[in-house]
Short mmCIF file of N, CA and C in Angstrom, two decimals:
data_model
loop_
_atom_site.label_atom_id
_atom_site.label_comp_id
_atom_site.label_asym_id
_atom_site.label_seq_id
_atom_site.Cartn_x
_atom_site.Cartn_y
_atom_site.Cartn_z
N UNK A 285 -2.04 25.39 -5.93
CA UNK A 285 -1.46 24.93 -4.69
C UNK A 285 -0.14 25.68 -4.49
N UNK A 286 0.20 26.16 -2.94
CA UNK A 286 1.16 26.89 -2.69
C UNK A 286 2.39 25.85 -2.57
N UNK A 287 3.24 25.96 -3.24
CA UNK A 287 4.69 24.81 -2.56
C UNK A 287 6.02 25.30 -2.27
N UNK A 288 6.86 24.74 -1.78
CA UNK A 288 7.87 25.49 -1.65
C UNK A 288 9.19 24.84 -2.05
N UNK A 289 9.68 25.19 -3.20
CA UNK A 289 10.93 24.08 -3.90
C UNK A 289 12.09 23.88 -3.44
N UNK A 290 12.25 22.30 -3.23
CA UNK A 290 13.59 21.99 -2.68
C UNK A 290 14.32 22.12 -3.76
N UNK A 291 14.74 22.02 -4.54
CA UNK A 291 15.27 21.56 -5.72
C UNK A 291 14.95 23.08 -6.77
N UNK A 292 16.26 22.77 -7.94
CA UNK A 292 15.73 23.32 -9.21
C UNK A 292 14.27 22.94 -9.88
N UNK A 293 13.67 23.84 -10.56
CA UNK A 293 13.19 23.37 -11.74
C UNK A 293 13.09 23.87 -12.85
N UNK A 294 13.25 22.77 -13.71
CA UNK A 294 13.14 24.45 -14.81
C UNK A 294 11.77 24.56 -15.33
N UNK A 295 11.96 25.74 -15.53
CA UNK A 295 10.90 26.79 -16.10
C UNK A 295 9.81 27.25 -14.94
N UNK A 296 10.23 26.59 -13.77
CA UNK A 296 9.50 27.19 -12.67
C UNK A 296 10.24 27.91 -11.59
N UNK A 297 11.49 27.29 -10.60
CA UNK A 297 12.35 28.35 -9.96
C UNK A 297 13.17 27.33 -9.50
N UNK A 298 13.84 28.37 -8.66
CA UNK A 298 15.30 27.77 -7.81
C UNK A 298 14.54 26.77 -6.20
N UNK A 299 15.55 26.33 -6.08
CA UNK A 299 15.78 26.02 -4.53
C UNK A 299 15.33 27.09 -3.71
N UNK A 300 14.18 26.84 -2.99
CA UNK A 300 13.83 28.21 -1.72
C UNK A 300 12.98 29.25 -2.59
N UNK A 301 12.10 28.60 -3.39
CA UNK A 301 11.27 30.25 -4.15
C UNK A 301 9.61 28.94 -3.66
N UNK A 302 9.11 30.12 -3.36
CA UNK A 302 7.93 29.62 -2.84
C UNK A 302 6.90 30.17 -4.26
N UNK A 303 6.27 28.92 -4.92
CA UNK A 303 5.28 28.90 -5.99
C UNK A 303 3.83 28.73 -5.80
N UNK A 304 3.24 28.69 -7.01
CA UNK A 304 1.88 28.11 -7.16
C UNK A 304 1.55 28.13 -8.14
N UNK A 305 1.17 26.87 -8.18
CA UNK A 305 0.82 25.68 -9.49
C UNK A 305 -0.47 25.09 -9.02
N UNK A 306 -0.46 24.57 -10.44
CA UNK A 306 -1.95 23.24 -10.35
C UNK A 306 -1.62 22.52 -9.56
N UNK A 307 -3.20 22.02 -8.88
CA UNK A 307 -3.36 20.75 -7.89
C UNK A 307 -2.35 19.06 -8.54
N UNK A 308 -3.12 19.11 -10.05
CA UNK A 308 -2.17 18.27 -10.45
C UNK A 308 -0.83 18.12 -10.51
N UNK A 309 -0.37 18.93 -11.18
CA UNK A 309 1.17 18.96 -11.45
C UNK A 309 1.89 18.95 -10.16
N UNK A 310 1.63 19.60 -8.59
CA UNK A 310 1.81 19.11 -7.79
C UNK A 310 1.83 18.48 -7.01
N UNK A 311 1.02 16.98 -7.18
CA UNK A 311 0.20 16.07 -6.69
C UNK A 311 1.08 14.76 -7.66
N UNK A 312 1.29 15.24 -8.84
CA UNK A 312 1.94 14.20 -9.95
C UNK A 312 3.53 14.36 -9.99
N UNK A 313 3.77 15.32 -9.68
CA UNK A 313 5.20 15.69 -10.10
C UNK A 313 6.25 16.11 -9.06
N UNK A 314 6.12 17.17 -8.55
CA UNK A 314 6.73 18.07 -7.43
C UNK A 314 6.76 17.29 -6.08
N UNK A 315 5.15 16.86 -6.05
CA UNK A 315 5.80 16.27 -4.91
C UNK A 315 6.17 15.01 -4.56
N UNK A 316 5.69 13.75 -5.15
CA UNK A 316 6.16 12.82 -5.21
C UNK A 316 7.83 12.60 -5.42
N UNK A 317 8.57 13.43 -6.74
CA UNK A 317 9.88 13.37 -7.03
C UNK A 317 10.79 14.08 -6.27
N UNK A 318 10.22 15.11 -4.56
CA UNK A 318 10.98 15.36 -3.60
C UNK A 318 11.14 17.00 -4.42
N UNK A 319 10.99 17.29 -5.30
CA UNK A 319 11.12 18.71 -5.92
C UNK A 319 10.63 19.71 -5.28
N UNK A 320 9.63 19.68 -4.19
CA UNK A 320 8.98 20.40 -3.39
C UNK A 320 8.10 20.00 -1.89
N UNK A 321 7.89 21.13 -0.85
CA UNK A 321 7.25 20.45 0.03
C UNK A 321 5.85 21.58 0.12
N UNK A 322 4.97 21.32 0.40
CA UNK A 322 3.93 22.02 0.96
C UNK A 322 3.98 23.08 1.73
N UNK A 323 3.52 24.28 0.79
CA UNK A 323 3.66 25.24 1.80
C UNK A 323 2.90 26.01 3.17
N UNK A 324 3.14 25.99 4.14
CA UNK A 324 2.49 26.76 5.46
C UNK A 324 3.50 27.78 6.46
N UNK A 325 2.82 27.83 6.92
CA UNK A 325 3.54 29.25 7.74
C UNK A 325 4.85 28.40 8.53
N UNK A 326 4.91 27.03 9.32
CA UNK A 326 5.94 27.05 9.81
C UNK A 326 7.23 26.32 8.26
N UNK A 327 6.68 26.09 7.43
CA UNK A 327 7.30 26.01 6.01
C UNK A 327 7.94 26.94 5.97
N UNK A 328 7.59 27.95 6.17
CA UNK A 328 8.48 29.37 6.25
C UNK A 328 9.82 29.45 6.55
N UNK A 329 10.07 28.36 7.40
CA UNK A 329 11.15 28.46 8.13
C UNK A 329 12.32 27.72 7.73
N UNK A 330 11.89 27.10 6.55
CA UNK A 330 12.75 25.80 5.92
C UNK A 330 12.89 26.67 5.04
N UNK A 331 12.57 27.51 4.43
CA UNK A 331 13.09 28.50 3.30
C UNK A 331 14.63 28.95 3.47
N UNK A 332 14.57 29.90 4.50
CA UNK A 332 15.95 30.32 4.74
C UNK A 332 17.31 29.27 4.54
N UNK A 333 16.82 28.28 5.43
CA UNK A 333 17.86 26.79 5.54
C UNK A 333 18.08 26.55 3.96
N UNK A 334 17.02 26.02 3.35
CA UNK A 334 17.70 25.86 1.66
C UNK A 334 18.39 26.60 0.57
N UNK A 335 17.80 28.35 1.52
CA UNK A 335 18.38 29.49 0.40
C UNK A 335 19.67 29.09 1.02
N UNK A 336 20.18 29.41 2.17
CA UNK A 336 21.76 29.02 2.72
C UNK A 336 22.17 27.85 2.15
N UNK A 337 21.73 26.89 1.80
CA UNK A 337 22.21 25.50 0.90
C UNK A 337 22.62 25.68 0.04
N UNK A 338 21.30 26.50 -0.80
CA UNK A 338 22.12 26.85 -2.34
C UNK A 338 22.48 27.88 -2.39
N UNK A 339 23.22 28.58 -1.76
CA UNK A 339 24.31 29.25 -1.61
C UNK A 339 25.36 29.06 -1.76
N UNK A 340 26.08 27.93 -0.25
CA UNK A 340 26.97 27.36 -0.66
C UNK A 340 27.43 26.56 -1.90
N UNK A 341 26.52 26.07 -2.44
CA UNK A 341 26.85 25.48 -3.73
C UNK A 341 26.68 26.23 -4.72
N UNK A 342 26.11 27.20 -4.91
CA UNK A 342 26.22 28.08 -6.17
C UNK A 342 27.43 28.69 -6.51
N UNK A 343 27.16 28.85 -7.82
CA UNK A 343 28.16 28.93 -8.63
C UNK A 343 28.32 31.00 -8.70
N UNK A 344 29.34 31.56 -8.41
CA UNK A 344 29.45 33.06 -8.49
C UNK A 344 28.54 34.13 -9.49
N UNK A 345 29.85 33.31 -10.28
CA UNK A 345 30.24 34.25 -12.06
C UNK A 345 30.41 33.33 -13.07
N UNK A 346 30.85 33.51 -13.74
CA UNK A 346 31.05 32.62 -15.21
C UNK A 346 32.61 32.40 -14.86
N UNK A 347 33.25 33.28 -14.42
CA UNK A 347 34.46 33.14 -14.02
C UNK A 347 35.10 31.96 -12.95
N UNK A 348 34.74 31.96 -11.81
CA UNK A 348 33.96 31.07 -11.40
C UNK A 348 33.98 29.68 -11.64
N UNK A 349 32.93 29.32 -12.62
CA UNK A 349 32.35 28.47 -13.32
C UNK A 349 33.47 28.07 -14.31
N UNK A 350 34.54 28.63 -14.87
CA UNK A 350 35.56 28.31 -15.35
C UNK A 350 36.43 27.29 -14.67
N UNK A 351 36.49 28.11 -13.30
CA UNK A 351 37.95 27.50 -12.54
C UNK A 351 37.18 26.15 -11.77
N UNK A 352 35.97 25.99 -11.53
CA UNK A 352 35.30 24.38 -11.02
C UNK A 352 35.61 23.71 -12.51
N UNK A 353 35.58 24.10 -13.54
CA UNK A 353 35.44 22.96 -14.53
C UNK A 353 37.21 22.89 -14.77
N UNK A 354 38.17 23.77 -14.79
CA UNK A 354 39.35 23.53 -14.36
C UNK A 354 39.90 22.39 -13.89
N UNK A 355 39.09 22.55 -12.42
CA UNK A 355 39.75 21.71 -10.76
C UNK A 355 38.80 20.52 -11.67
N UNK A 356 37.93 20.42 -11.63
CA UNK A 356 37.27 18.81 -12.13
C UNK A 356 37.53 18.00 -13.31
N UNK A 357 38.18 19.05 -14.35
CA UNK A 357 38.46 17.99 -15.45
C UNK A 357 40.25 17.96 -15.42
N UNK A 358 40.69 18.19 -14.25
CA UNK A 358 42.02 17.52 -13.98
C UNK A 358 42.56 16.80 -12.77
N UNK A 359 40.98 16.65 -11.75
CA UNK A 359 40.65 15.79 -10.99
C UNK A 359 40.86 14.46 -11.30
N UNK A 360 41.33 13.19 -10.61
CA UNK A 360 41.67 11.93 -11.13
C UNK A 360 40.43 11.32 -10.01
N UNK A 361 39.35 11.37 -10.56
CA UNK A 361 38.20 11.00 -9.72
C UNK A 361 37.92 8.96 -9.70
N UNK A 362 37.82 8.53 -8.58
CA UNK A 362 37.73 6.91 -8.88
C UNK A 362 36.47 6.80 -8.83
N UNK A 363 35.45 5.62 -8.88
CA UNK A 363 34.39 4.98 -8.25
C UNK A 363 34.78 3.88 -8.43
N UNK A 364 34.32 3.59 -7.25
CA UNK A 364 34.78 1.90 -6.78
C UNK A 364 32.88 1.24 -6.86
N UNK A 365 33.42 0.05 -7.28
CA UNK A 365 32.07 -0.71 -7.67
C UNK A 365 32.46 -2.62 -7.26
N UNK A 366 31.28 -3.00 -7.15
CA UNK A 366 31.34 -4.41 -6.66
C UNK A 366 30.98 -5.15 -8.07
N UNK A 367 32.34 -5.83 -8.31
CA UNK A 367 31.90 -7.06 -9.28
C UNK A 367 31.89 -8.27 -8.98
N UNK A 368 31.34 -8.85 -10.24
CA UNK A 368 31.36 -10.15 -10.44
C UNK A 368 32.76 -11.31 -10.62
N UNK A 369 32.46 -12.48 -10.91
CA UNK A 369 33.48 -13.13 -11.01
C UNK A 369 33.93 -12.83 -12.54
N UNK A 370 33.09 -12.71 -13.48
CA UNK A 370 33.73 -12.56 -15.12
C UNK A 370 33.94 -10.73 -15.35
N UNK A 371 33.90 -9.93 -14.16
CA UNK A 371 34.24 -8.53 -14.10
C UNK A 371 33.49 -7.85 -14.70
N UNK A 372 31.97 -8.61 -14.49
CA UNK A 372 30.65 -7.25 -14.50
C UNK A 372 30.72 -6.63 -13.16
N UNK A 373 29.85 -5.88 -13.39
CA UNK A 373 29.32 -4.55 -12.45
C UNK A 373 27.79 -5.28 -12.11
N UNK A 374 27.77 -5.45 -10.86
CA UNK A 374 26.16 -5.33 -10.43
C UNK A 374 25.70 -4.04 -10.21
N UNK A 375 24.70 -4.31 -11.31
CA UNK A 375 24.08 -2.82 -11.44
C UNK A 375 24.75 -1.88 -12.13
N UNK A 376 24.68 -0.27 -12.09
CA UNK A 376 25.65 0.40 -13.05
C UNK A 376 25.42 1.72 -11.91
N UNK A 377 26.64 1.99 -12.56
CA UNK A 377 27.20 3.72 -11.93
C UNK A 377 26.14 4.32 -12.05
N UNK A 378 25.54 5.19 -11.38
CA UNK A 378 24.53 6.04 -11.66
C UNK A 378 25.82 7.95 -11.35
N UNK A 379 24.42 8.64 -11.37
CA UNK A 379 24.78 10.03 -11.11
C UNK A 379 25.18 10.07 -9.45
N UNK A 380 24.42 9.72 -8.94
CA UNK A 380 24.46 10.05 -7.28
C UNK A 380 26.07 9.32 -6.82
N UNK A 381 26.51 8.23 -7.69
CA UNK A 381 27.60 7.87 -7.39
C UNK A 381 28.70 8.25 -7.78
N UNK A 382 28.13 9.11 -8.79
CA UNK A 382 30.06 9.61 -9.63
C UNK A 382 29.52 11.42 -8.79
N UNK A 383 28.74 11.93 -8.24
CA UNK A 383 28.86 13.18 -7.37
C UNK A 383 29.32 12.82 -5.80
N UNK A 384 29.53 11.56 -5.49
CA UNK A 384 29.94 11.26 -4.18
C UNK A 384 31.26 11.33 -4.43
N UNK A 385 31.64 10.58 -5.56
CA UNK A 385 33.19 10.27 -5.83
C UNK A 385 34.01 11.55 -6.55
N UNK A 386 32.98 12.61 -7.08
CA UNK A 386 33.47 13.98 -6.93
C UNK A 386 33.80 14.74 -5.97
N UNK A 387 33.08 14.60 -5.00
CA UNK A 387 32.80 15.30 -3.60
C UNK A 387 34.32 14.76 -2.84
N UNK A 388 34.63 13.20 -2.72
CA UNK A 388 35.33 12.51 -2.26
C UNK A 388 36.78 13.31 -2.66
N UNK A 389 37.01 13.13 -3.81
CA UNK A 389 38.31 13.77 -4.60
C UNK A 389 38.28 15.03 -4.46
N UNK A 390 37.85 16.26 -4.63
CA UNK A 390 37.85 17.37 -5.39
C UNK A 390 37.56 18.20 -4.09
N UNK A 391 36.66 17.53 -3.28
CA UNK A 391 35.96 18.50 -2.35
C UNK A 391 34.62 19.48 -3.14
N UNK A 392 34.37 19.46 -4.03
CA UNK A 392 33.33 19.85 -5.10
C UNK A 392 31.96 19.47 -4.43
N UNK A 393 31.08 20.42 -3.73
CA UNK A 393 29.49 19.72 -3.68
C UNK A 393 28.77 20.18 -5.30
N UNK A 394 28.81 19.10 -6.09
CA UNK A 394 28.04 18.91 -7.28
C UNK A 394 26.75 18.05 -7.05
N UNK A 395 25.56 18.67 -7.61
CA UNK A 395 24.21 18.06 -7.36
C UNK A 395 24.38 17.24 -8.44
N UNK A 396 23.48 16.13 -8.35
CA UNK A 396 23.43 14.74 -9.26
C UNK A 396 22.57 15.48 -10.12
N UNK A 397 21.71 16.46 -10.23
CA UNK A 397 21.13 16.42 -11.44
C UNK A 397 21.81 17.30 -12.49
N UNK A 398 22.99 17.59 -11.92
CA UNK A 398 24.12 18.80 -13.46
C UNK A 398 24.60 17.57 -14.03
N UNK A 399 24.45 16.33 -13.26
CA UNK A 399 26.04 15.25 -13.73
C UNK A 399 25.00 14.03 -15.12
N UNK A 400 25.50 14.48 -16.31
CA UNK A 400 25.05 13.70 -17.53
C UNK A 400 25.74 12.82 -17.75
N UNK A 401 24.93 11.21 -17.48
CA UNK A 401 26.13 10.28 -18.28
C UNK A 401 25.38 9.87 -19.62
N UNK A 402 26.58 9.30 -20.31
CA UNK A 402 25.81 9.10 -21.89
C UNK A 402 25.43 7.79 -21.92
N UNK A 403 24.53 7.47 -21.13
CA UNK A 403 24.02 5.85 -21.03
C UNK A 403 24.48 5.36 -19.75
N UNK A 404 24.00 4.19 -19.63
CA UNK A 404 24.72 3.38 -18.65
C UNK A 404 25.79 3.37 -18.34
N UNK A 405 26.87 3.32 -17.43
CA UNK A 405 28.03 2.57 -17.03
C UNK A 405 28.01 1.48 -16.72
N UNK A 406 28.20 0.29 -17.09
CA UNK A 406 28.38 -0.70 -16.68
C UNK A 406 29.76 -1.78 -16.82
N UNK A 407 30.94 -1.02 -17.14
CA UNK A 407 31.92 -1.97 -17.12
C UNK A 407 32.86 -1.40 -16.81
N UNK A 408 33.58 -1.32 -16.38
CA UNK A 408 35.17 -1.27 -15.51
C UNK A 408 35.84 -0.55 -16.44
N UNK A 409 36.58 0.69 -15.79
CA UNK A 409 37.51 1.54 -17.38
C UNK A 409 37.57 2.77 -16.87
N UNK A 410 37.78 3.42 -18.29
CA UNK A 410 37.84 5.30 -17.99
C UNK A 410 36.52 5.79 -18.97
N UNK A 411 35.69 6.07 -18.16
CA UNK A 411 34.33 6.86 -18.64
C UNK A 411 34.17 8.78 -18.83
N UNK A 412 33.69 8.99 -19.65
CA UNK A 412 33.60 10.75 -19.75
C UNK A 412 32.11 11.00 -19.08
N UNK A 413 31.93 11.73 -18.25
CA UNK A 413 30.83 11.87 -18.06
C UNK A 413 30.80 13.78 -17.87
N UNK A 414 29.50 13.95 -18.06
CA UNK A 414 29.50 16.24 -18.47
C UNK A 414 28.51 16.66 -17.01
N UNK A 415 29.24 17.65 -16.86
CA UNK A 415 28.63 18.07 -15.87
C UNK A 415 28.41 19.56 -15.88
N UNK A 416 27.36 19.82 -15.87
CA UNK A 416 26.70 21.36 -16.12
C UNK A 416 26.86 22.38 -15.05
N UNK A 417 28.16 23.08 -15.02
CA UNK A 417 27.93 23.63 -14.02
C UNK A 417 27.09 25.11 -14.19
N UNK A 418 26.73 25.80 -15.40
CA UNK A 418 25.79 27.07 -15.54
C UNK A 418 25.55 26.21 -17.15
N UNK A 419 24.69 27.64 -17.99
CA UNK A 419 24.27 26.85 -18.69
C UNK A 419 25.13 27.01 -20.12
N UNK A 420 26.22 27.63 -19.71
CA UNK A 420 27.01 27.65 -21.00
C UNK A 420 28.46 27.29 -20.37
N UNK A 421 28.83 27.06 -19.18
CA UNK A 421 29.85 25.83 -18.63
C UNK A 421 29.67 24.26 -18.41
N UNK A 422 30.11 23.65 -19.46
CA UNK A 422 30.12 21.94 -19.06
C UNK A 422 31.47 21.42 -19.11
N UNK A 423 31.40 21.16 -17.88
CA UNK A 423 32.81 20.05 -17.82
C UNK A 423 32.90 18.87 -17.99
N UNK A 424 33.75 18.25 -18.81
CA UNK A 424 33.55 17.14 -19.31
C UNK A 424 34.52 16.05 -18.28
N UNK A 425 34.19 15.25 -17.40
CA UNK A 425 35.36 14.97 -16.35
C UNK A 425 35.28 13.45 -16.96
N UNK A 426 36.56 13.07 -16.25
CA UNK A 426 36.51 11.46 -16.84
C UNK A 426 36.94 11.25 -15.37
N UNK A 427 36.13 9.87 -15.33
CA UNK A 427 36.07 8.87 -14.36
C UNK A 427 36.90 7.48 -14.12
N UNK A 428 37.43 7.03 -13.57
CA UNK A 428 38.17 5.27 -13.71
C UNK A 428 37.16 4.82 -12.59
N UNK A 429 36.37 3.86 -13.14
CA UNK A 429 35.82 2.67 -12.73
C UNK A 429 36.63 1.39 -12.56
N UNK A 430 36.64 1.40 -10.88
CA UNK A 430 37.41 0.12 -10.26
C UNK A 430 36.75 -0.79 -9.67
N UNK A 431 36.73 -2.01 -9.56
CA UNK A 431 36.45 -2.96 -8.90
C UNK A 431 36.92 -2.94 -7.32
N UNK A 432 36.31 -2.56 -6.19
CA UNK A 432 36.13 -2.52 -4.84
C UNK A 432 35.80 -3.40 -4.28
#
């Protein structure tokens, strides 16, 4: 099956590389998890739009890739979260929420899938969480989790 990837993947391609794979694996995987859309001729046209996406967000050089992990691990990044009365967290921080609250601070477009947390967040504080920006740059940024 022909597809055309929104998203990374690994060991298959970038954002905007038009593939072909098994019926399965794209039927089970790719497309259900938004990783890809079906490819046809006016598909064609959504290519360009995503290569320009990940553009802007790509990363240069290694050099580069230095000075984002710089600006982010001396970023004083918040996420604000809704608690409880004994100062739980409903629910827990995920990725998509500490790349909003990057974005918010820093001006940084970081995709949720570079941003590693080491388990759950679930309680109020200063958290480390790593964020991959190539594959031999990780920034290690710390977060303060506030009650909002």
């Amino acid at each position: 099956m022909k597809l055309i990837l929104t998203r990374e993947v690994s060991g298959l391609g970038r954002a905007g590389d038009v593939v072909t794979v098994k019926d399965g694996f794209a039927r089970n995987f790719l497309l259900p998890g938004g990783n890809a859309i079906a490819w046809s001729l006016g598909g064609e046209k959504h290519i360009e739009g995503i290569r320009r996406a990940r553009a802007s967000r790509e990363i240069r050089d290694l050099d580069h890739a230095k000075e984002i992990k710089a600006s982010l691990e001396a970023a004083t990044i918040t996420v604000l979260v809704k608690v409880g009365s004994a100062g739980r967290l409903f629910g827990s921080v995920t990725d998509k929420d500490v790349a909003v609250a990057i974005k918010a601070a820093s001006g940084l477009d970081i995709d949720r899938h570079d941003i590693k947390l080491a388990g759950h967040i679930k309680k109020i504080g200063i958290h480390t969480v790593k964020v991959s920006l190539t594959n031999h740059v990780v920034a290690n940024v710390s977060i303060t989790v506030v009650a909002g």
